[in-house]
mmCIF file of C-alpha atoms in Angstrom:
data_model
loop_
_atom_site.group_PDB
_atom_site.id
_atom_site.type_symbol
_atom_site.label_atom_id
_atom_site.label_comp_id
_atom_site.label_asym_id
_atom_site.label_seq_id
_atom_site.Cartn_x
_atom_site.Cartn_y
_atom_site.Cartn_z
ATOM 1 C CA MET A 149 0.000 0.000 0.000
ATOM 2 C CA ILE A 150 2.750 2.442 0.947
ATOM 3 C CA THR A 151 4.742 1.454 -2.133
ATOM 4 C CA ARG A 152 1.751 2.246 -4.335
ATOM 5 C CA ALA A 153 1.323 5.614 -2.654
ATOM 6 C CA PHE A 154 4.990 6.449 -3.230
ATOM 7 C CA ALA A 155 4.716 5.227 -6.827
ATOM 8 C CA MET A 156 1.701 7.500 -7.310
ATOM 9 C CA ILE A 157 3.657 10.447 -5.883
ATOM 10 C CA ALA A 158 6.606 9.641 -8.145
ATOM 11 C CA GLY A 159 4.260 9.395 -11.110
ATOM 12 C CA MET A 160 2.626 12.724 -10.320
ATOM 13 C CA THR A 161 6.034 14.363 -9.876
ATOM 14 C CA GLY A 162 7.118 13.023 -13.254
ATOM 15 C CA ALA A 163 3.869 14.201 -14.838
ATOM 16 C CA VAL A 164 4.178 17.721 -13.475
ATOM 17 C CA GLY A 165 7.856 17.978 -14.386
ATOM 18 C CA LEU A 166 7.770 16.551 -17.886
ATOM 19 C CA SER A 167 4.564 18.370 -18.830
ATOM 20 C CA GLN A 168 6.517 21.637 -18.632
ATOM 21 C CA PHE A 169 9.004 20.639 -21.355
ATOM 22 C CA PRO A 170 7.010 21.845 -24.402
ATOM 23 C CA GLU A 171 6.672 25.397 -23.083
ATOM 24 C CA TYR A 172 10.207 25.610 -21.694
ATOM 25 C CA SER A 173 11.729 24.317 -24.935
ATOM 26 C CA GLN A 174 9.700 26.852 -26.914
ATOM 27 C CA GLN A 175 10.932 29.699 -24.696
ATOM 28 C CA TYR A 176 14.504 28.417 -24.996
ATOM 29 C CA THR A 177 14.194 28.311 -28.797
ATOM 30 C CA GLN A 178 12.874 31.880 -28.894
ATOM 31 C CA ARG A 179 15.778 33.107 -26.773
ATOM 32 C CA LEU A 180 18.180 31.103 -28.933
ATOM 33 C CA GLY A 181 16.856 32.895 -32.014
ATOM 34 C CA GLY A 182 17.404 36.274 -30.373
ATOM 35 C CA ALA A 183 20.952 35.355 -29.369
ATOM 36 C CA VAL A 184 21.774 34.158 -32.889
ATOM 37 C CA ASP A 185 20.394 37.394 -34.363
ATOM 38 C CA GLU A 186 22.517 39.563 -32.072
ATOM 39 C CA LEU A 187 25.693 37.509 -32.461
ATOM 40 C CA SER A 188 25.211 37.442 -36.239
ATOM 41 C CA ALA A 189 25.000 41.243 -36.260
ATOM 42 C CA VAL A 190 28.273 41.513 -34.298
ATOM 43 C CA VAL A 191 30.054 39.041 -36.593
ATOM 44 C CA ALA A 192 28.691 40.723 -39.731
ATOM 45 C CA GLN A 193 29.925 44.122 -38.522
ATOM 46 C CA PHE A 194 33.380 42.657 -37.831
ATOM 47 C CA ASP A 195 33.428 41.153 -41.336
ATOM 48 C CA ARG A 196 32.373 44.510 -42.870
ATOM 49 C CA ASP A 197 35.088 46.327 -40.930
ATOM 50 C CA ALA A 198 37.659 43.791 -42.123
ATOM 51 C CA ALA A 199 36.468 43.975 -45.729
ATOM 52 C CA GLY A 200 36.572 47.777 -45.545
ATOM 53 C CA VAL A 201 40.349 47.599 -45.196
ATOM 54 C CA GLY A 202 40.766 44.707 -47.625
ATOM 55 C CA LEU A 203 40.996 41.834 -45.125
ATOM 56 C CA ASP A 204 39.113 38.601 -44.703
ATOM 57 C CA ARG A 205 37.996 37.493 -41.250
ATOM 58 C CA GLY A 206 41.032 35.303 -40.547
ATOM 59 C CA GLU A 207 43.552 37.952 -41.551
ATOM 60 C CA ALA A 208 41.673 40.604 -39.570
ATOM 61 C CA LEU A 209 41.835 38.402 -36.462
ATOM 62 C CA ARG A 210 45.560 37.764 -37.001
ATOM 63 C CA GLN A 211 46.303 41.480 -37.375
ATOM 64 C CA LEU A 212 44.180 42.335 -34.369
ATOM 65 C CA ALA A 213 46.015 39.725 -32.276
ATOM 66 C CA THR A 214 49.374 41.374 -33.033
ATOM 67 C CA GLY A 215 48.160 44.762 -31.836
ATOM 68 C CA GLY A 216 49.421 44.504 -28.277
ATOM 69 C CA GLU A 217 47.873 43.026 -25.169
ATOM 70 C CA PHE A 218 44.455 44.596 -25.720
ATOM 71 C CA GLY A 219 44.412 43.618 -29.394
ATOM 72 C CA ALA A 220 45.263 40.015 -28.544
ATOM 73 C CA ALA A 221 42.515 39.883 -25.919
ATOM 74 C CA ARG A 222 40.016 41.447 -28.343
ATOM 75 C CA ALA A 223 40.988 39.011 -31.109
ATOM 76 C CA GLU A 224 40.435 36.075 -28.743
ATOM 77 C CA SER A 225 37.046 37.367 -27.573
ATOM 78 C CA MET A 226 36.023 37.876 -31.217
ATOM 79 C CA ARG A 227 37.084 34.300 -32.050
ATOM 80 C CA GLN A 228 34.930 33.071 -29.161
ATOM 81 C CA THR A 229 32.014 35.218 -30.339
ATOM 82 C CA ILE A 230 32.302 33.842 -33.877
ATOM 83 C CA ALA A 231 32.515 30.254 -32.601
ATOM 84 C CA ARG A 232 29.493 30.744 -30.337
ATOM 85 C CA GLN A 233 27.495 32.348 -33.149
ATOM 86 C CA GLN A 234 28.254 29.378 -35.418
ATOM 87 C CA ARG A 235 27.399 26.829 -32.713
ATOM 88 C CA LEU A 236 24.148 28.537 -31.754
ATOM 89 C CA ALA A 237 23.170 29.057 -35.401
ATOM 90 C CA GLY A 238 23.629 25.301 -35.891
ATOM 91 C CA ASP A 239 21.434 24.601 -32.865
ATOM 92 C CA LEU A 240 18.778 26.990 -34.159
ATOM 93 C CA ALA A 241 18.873 25.410 -37.625
ATOM 94 C CA ALA A 242 18.325 21.986 -36.047
ATOM 95 C CA LEU A 243 15.431 23.224 -33.885
ATOM 96 C CA ASP A 244 13.839 25.535 -36.467
ATOM 97 C CA GLY A 245 10.353 24.318 -37.235
ATOM 98 C CA ALA A 246 10.599 21.362 -34.843
ATOM 99 C CA GLY A 247 7.462 20.683 -32.863
ATOM 100 C CA PRO A 248 7.491 19.847 -29.156
ATOM 101 C CA PHE A 249 7.919 16.112 -29.709
ATOM 102 C CA MET A 250 10.834 16.593 -32.103
ATOM 103 C CA ARG A 251 12.422 19.144 -29.722
ATOM 104 C CA ALA A 252 12.579 16.372 -27.114
ATOM 105 C CA ARG A 253 14.505 14.251 -29.599
ATOM 106 C CA LEU A 254 16.773 17.237 -30.323
ATOM 107 C CA ALA A 255 17.249 18.160 -26.647
ATOM 108 C CA GLY A 256 21.023 18.196 -27.125
ATOM 109 C CA HIS A 257 20.530 21.468 -29.008
ATOM 110 C CA LEU A 258 18.957 23.052 -25.902
ATOM 111 C CA GLY A 259 22.203 23.110 -23.951
ATOM 112 C CA ASP A 260 23.702 26.592 -24.006
ATOM 113 C CA PRO A 261 24.084 27.408 -20.290
ATOM 114 C CA ASP A 262 23.554 31.172 -20.641
ATOM 115 C CA ILE A 263 20.412 30.843 -22.733
ATOM 116 C CA ALA A 264 19.099 27.988 -20.577
ATOM 117 C CA ALA A 265 19.603 30.042 -17.406
ATOM 118 C CA ARG A 266 17.779 33.055 -18.845
ATOM 119 C CA ALA A 267 14.963 30.897 -20.228
ATOM 120 C CA TRP A 268 14.601 29.153 -16.859
ATOM 121 C CA GLN A 269 14.639 32.474 -15.012
ATOM 122 C CA ALA A 270 11.736 33.771 -17.110
ATOM 123 C CA PHE A 271 9.883 30.438 -17.241
ATOM 124 C CA ARG A 272 6.689 30.116 -15.228
ATOM 125 C CA PRO A 273 5.272 26.604 -14.824
ATOM 126 C CA ALA A 274 1.664 26.239 -15.841
ATOM 127 C CA LEU A 275 -0.977 23.560 -16.063
ATOM 128 C CA PRO A 276 -0.635 22.122 -19.564
ATOM 129 C CA VAL A 277 -3.843 22.028 -21.552
ATOM 130 C CA SER A 278 -2.355 21.439 -24.986
ATOM 131 C CA PHE A 279 -2.169 17.987 -26.520
ATOM 132 C CA GLU A 280 1.615 18.093 -26.239
ATOM 133 C CA GLY A 281 1.551 19.088 -22.566
ATOM 134 C CA VAL A 282 -0.919 16.365 -21.649
ATOM 135 C CA THR A 283 1.095 13.793 -23.614
ATOM 136 C CA TYR A 284 4.302 14.784 -21.838
ATOM 137 C CA ALA A 285 2.447 14.680 -18.505
ATOM 138 C CA ALA A 286 1.270 11.136 -19.216
ATOM 139 C CA ALA A 287 4.784 10.070 -20.224
ATOM 140 C CA GLY A 288 6.236 11.677 -17.100
ATOM 141 C CA PHE A 289 3.666 9.971 -14.900
ATOM 142 C CA GLY A 290 4.465 6.603 -16.448
ATOM 143 C CA ALA A 291 8.222 7.137 -16.153
ATOM 144 C CA GLY A 292 8.007 8.244 -12.515
ATOM 145 C CA TRP A 293 5.692 5.388 -11.572
ATOM 146 C CA LEU A 294 7.823 2.810 -13.373
ATOM 147 C CA ALA A 295 11.102 4.070 -11.899
ATOM 148 C CA LEU A 296 9.835 3.885 -8.335
ATOM 149 C CA ALA A 297 8.114 0.542 -8.915
ATOM 150 C CA LEU A 298 11.380 -0.928 -10.226
ATOM 151 C CA VAL A 299 13.388 0.401 -7.292
ATOM 152 C CA ALA A 300 10.790 -0.873 -4.818
ATOM 153 C CA GLY A 301 10.711 -4.285 -6.492
ATOM 154 C CA LEU A 302 14.489 -4.597 -6.330
ATOM 155 C CA ALA A 303 14.505 -3.486 -2.695
ATOM 156 C CA ARG A 304 11.857 -6.067 -1.810
ATOM 157 C CA ARG A 305 13.886 -8.840 -3.408
ATOM 158 C CA MET A 306 17.026 -7.791 -1.598
ATOM 159 C CA LEU A 307 15.302 -7.464 1.765
ATOM 160 C CA ARG A 308 13.260 -10.623 1.516
ATOM 161 C CA ARG A 309 14.466 -13.068 4.129
ATOM 162 C CA ARG A 310 15.280 -16.530 3.033
ATOM 163 C CA PRO A 311 14.385 -19.357 5.383
ATOM 164 C CA ARG A 312 17.342 -20.704 7.282
ATOM 165 C CA VAL A 313 18.019 -24.334 6.765
ATOM 166 C CA VAL A 314 19.108 -26.089 9.931
ATOM 167 C CA ARG A 315 21.361 -29.026 9.266
ATOM 168 C CA GLY A 316 21.674 -31.576 11.893
#
């Protein structure tokens, strides 16, 4: 009886938690799009500045890096900005147009810590009433129930006393 109650609690916890994924992943994707737009603008301006003096991006970064301590630091931060823009643009391309079920499959593209932190900070859990939210809630309930039932079953087997055989 107690095991069933705990399994029900675990199931409900899973349902509540997983039902929030569709909305959170949508908010993350929107923030990802904004970050890609801003980083793309910074990179495009750098490329225009470089082209304005007859340089490509690589040569502009090399020249900037030889411009003293500040230039070297600025060249490195620009390299990091370019790399982040490319990585996030790839994530956005993978997620673009993906529905909530496909976003779960592509969850590896939801991993930028800065964007995730800002999306989580603005996220407000809500009772899901969409088909996707209810489906995720059902899956979460099943996963929570099953996980606790498996752990309880293993614990029962381990704790079950075996009759002692007295040999005489």
